[in-house]
Tab-separated table of C-alpha atoms in Angstrom:
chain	number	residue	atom	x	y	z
A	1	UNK	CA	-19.704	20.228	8.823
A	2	UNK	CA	-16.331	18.777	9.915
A	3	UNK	CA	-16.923	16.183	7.038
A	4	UNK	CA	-17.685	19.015	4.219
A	5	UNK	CA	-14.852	20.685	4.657
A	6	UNK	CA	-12.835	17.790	4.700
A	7	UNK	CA	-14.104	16.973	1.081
A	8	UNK	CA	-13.601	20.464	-0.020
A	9	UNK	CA	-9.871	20.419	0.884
A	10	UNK	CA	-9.616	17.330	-0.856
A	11	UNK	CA	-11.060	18.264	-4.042
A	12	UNK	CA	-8.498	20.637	-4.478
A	13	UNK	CA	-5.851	17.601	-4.832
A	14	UNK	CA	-5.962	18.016	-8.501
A	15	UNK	CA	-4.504	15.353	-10.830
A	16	UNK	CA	-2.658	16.364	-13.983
A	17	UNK	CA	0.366	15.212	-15.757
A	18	UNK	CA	3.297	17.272	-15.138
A	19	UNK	CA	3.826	19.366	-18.389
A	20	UNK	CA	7.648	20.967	-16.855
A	21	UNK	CA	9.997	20.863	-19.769
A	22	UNK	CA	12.782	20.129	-17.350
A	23	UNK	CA	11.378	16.893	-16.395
A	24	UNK	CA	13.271	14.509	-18.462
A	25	UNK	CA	12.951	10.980	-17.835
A	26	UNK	CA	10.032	11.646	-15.296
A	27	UNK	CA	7.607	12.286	-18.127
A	28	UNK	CA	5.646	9.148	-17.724
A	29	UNK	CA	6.663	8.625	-13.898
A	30	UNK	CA	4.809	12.122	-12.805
A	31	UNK	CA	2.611	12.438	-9.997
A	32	UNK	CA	1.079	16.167	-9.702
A	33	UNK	CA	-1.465	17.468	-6.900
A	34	UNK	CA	-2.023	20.999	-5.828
A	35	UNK	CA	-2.891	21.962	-2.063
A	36	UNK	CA	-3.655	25.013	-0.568
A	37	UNK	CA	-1.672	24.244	2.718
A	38	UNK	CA	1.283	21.886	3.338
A	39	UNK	CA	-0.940	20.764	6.513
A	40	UNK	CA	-3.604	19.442	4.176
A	41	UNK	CA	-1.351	16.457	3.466
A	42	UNK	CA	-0.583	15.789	6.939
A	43	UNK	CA	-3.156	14.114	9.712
A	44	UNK	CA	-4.046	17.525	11.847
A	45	UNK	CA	-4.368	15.608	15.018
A	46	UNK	CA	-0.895	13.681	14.782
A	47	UNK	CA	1.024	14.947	17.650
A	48	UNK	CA	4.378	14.081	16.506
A	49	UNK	CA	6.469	17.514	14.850
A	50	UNK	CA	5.591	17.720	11.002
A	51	UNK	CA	8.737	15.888	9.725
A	52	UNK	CA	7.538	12.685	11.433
A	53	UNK	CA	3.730	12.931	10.876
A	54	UNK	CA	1.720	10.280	8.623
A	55	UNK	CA	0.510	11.653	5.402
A	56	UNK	CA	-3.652	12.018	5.114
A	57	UNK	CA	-5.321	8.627	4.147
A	58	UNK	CA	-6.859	10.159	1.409
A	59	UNK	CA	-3.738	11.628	0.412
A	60	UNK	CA	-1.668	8.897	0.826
A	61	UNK	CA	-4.479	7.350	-1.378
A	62	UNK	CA	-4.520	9.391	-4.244
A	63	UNK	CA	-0.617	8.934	-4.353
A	64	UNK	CA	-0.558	5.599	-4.064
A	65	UNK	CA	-3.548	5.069	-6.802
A	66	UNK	CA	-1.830	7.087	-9.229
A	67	UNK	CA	1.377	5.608	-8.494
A	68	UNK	CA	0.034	1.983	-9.723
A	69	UNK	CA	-0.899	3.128	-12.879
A	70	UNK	CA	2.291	4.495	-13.983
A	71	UNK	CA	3.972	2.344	-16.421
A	72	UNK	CA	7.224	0.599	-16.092
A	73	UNK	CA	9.799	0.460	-13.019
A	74	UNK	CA	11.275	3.840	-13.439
A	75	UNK	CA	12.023	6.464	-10.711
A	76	UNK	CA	8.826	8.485	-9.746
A	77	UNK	CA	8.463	12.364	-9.160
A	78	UNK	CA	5.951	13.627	-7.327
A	79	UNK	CA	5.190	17.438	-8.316
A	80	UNK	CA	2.914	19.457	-5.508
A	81	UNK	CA	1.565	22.387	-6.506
A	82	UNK	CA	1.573	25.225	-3.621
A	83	UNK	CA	1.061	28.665	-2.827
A	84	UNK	CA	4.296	30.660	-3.289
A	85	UNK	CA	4.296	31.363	0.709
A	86	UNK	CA	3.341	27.921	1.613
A	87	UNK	CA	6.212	26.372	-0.754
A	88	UNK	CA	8.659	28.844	0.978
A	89	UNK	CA	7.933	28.382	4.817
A	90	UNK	CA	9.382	25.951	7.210
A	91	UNK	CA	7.240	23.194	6.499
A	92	UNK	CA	7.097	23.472	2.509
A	93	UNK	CA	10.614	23.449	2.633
A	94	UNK	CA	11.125	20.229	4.778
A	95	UNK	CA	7.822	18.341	2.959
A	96	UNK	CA	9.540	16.539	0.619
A	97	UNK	CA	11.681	14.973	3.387
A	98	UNK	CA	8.187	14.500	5.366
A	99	UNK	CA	6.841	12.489	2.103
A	100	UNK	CA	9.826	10.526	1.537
A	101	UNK	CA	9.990	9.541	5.158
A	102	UNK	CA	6.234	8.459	5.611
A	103	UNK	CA	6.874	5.908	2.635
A	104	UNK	CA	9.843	4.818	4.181
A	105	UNK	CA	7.875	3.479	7.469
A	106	UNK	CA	5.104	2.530	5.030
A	107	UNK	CA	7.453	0.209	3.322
A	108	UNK	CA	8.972	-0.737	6.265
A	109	UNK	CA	5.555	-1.800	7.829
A	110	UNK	CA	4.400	-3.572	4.761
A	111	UNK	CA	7.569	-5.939	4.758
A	112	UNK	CA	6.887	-6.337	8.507
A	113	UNK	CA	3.399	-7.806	6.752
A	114	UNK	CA	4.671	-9.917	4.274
A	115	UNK	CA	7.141	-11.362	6.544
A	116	UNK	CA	4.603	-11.879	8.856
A	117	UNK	CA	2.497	-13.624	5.684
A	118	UNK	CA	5.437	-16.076	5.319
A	119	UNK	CA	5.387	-16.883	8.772
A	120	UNK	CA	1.275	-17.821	8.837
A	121	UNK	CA	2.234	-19.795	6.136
A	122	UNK	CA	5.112	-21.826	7.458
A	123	UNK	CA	2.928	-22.216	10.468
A	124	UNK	CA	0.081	-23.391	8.389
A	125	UNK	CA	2.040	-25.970	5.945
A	126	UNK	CA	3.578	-27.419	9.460
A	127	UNK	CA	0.304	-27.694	10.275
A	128	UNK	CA	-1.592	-28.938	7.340
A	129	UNK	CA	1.129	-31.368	7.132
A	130	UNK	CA	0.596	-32.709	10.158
A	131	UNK	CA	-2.662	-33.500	9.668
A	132	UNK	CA	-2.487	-35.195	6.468
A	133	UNK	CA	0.161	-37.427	7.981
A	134	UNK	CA	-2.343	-38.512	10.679
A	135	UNK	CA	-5.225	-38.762	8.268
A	136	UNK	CA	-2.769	-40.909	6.351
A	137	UNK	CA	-2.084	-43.100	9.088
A	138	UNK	CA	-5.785	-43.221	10.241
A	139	UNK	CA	-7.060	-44.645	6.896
A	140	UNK	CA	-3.908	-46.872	6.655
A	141	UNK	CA	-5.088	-48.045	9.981
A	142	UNK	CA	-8.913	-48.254	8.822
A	143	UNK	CA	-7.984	-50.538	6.065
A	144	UNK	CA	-7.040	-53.514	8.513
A	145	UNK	CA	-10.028	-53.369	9.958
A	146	UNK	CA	-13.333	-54.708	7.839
A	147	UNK	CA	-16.199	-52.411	7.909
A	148	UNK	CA	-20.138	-53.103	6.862
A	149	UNK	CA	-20.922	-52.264	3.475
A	150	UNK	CA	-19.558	-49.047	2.035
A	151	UNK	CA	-18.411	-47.821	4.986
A	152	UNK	CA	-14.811	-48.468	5.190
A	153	UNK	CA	-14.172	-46.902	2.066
A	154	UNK	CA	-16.014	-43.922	3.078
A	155	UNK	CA	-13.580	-43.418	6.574
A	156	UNK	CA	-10.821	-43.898	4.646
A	157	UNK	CA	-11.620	-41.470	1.533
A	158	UNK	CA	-12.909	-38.909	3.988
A	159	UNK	CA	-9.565	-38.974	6.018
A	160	UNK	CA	-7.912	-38.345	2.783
A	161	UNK	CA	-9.655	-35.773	1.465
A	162	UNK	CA	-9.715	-33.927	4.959
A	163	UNK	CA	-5.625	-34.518	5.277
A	164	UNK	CA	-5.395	-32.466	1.817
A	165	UNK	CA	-8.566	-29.995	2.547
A	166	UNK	CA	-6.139	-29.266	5.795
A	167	UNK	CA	-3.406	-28.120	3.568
A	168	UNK	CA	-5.548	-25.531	1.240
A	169	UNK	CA	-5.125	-22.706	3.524
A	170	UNK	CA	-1.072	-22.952	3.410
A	171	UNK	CA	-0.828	-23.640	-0.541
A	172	UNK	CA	-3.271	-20.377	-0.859
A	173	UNK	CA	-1.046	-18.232	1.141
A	174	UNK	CA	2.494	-19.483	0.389
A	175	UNK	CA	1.686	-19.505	-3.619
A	176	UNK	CA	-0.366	-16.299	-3.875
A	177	UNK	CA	-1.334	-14.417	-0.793
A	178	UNK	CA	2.107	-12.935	-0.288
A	179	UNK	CA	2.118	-11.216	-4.308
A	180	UNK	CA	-0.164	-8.189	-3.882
A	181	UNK	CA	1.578	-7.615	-0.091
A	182	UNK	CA	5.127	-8.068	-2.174
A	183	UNK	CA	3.780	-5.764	-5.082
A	184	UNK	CA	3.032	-2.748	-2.499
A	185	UNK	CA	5.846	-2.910	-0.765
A	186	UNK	CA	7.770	-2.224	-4.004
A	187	UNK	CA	5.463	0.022	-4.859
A	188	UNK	CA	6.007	2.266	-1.687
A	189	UNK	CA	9.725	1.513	-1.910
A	190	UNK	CA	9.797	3.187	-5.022
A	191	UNK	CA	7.959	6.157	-3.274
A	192	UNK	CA	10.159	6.288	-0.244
A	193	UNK	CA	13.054	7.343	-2.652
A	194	UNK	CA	10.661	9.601	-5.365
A	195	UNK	CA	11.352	12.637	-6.517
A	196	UNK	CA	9.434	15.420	-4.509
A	197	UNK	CA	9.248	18.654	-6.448
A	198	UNK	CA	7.373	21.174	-4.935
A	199	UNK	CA	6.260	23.800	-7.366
A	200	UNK	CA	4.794	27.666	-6.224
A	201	UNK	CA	2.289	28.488	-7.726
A	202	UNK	CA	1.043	32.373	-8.468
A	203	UNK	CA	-2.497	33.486	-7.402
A	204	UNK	CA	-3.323	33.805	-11.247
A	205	UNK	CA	-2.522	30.243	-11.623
A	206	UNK	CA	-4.472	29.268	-8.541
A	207	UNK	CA	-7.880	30.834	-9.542
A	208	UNK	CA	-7.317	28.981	-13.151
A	209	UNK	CA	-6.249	25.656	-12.456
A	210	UNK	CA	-4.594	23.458	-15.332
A	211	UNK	CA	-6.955	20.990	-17.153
C-alpha cells in the first residue's frame, strides 16, 4: 500500500516543456514537473529541517534524466508546477534554495568520487608498474638460464604478458573510467546554480493538466 501511493505521487511529476513567454534564453534549457506538495520532492523520513533535506531519488531522477538530454551548455531552469497555497507557504517559498542546495552537495560528493577515481588509479599504475618491472627482470633473468624444449620461451613470454595484463586495470580507469564520473559532476554543477521557478497553479489548471 505504502508502495502504491508512492507511485501515484510520482505520476503526478509531469514532464512538459515550459511554454512561459518570459522565458527567454531558457527555451531549450527547461525542466517542468508539477507536484501536489512541496514535501513530495523531499525524502519524508529525512530528519534534517526542509532547507537541508535530500531531494526524492525518483525525483532527483527525473531531474537529472531530463537534464542530460537538454542540448548545449547553457544555464538550466527548472519550472515546478504547484498549488497556489503550496507555492506560497514557508517551504514553497524556500524550495528553490532547498533544490539548489541538494545539487550543490551532489556535486560536491561526485568530485569527492572522481577524485577518489584518480587516486585508485595512481594507486593502480604504481602498482601495475611495479609488476611489470619485476616481470621484466624475471624473464631477463630466465633468459640466462637454458630451459628444456619450449619452455624457456614460455616463462619468459608469460612474465611479459602478465607484467602488461597487470597494468590493464590502471590504463582502463585513468583513460576512461573517470569521463562519465567527470560528465555528472558538470552536469549537477550546472543544476546546483539552475534556475528554480516555481509556478502556482489554479485548481482549473490542476484538474486539466498541459499535454
Amino acid at each position: 500500500m505504502r508502495h502504491q501511493r508512492r507511485q501515484q505521487q510520482l505520476c503526478r511529476l509531469m514532464a512538459r516543456k515550459a511554454q512561459t513567454p518570459d522565458i527567454g534564453p531558457f527555451d531549450r534549457h527547461s525542466i517542468s514537473l508539477r507536484v501536489d506538495h512541496v514535501r513530495q520532492l523531499f525524502q519524508t523520513l529525512d530528519p534534517y529541517p526542509f532547507t537541508e533535506r535530500d531531494l526524492d531519488k525518483d525525483a532527483e531522477e527525473f531531474i537529472v534524466s531530463w537534464a542530460r538530454e537538454l542540448t548545449g551548455d547553457g544555464p538550466i531552469r527548472i519550472v515546478i508546477h504547484l498549488p497556489a497555497q503550496e507555492a506560497s507557504s514557508a517551504e514553497g517559498r524556500k524550495l528553490g534554495n532547498a533544490v539548489r542546495r541538494y545539487f550543490e552537495e551532489r556535486t560536491r560528493a561526485v568530485s569527492l568520487d572522481l577524485r577518489e577515481c584518480f587516486r585508485l588509479g595512481r594507486l593502480s599504475l604504481a602498482i601495475g608498474a611495479s609488476v611489470l618491472a619485476l616481470c621484466m627482470l624475471g624473464a631477463q633473468a630466465l633468459s640466462q638460464h637454458s630451459f628444456p624444449g619450449s619452455l624457456q620461451s614460455f616463462l619468459t613470454e608469460s612474465l611479459i604478458i602478465l607484467g602488461w595484463v597487470a597494468n590493464w586495470r590502471p590504463m582502463e580507469i585513468l583513460l576512461y573510467d573517470w569521463w562519465p564520473i567527470a560528465r555528472h559532476r558538470n552536469l549537477l554543477r550546472r543544476l546546483s546554480v539552475a534556475d528554480v521557478r516555481i509556478v502556482a497553479v489554479s485548481p482549473d489548471e490542476r484538474s486539466h493538466p498541459p499535454h
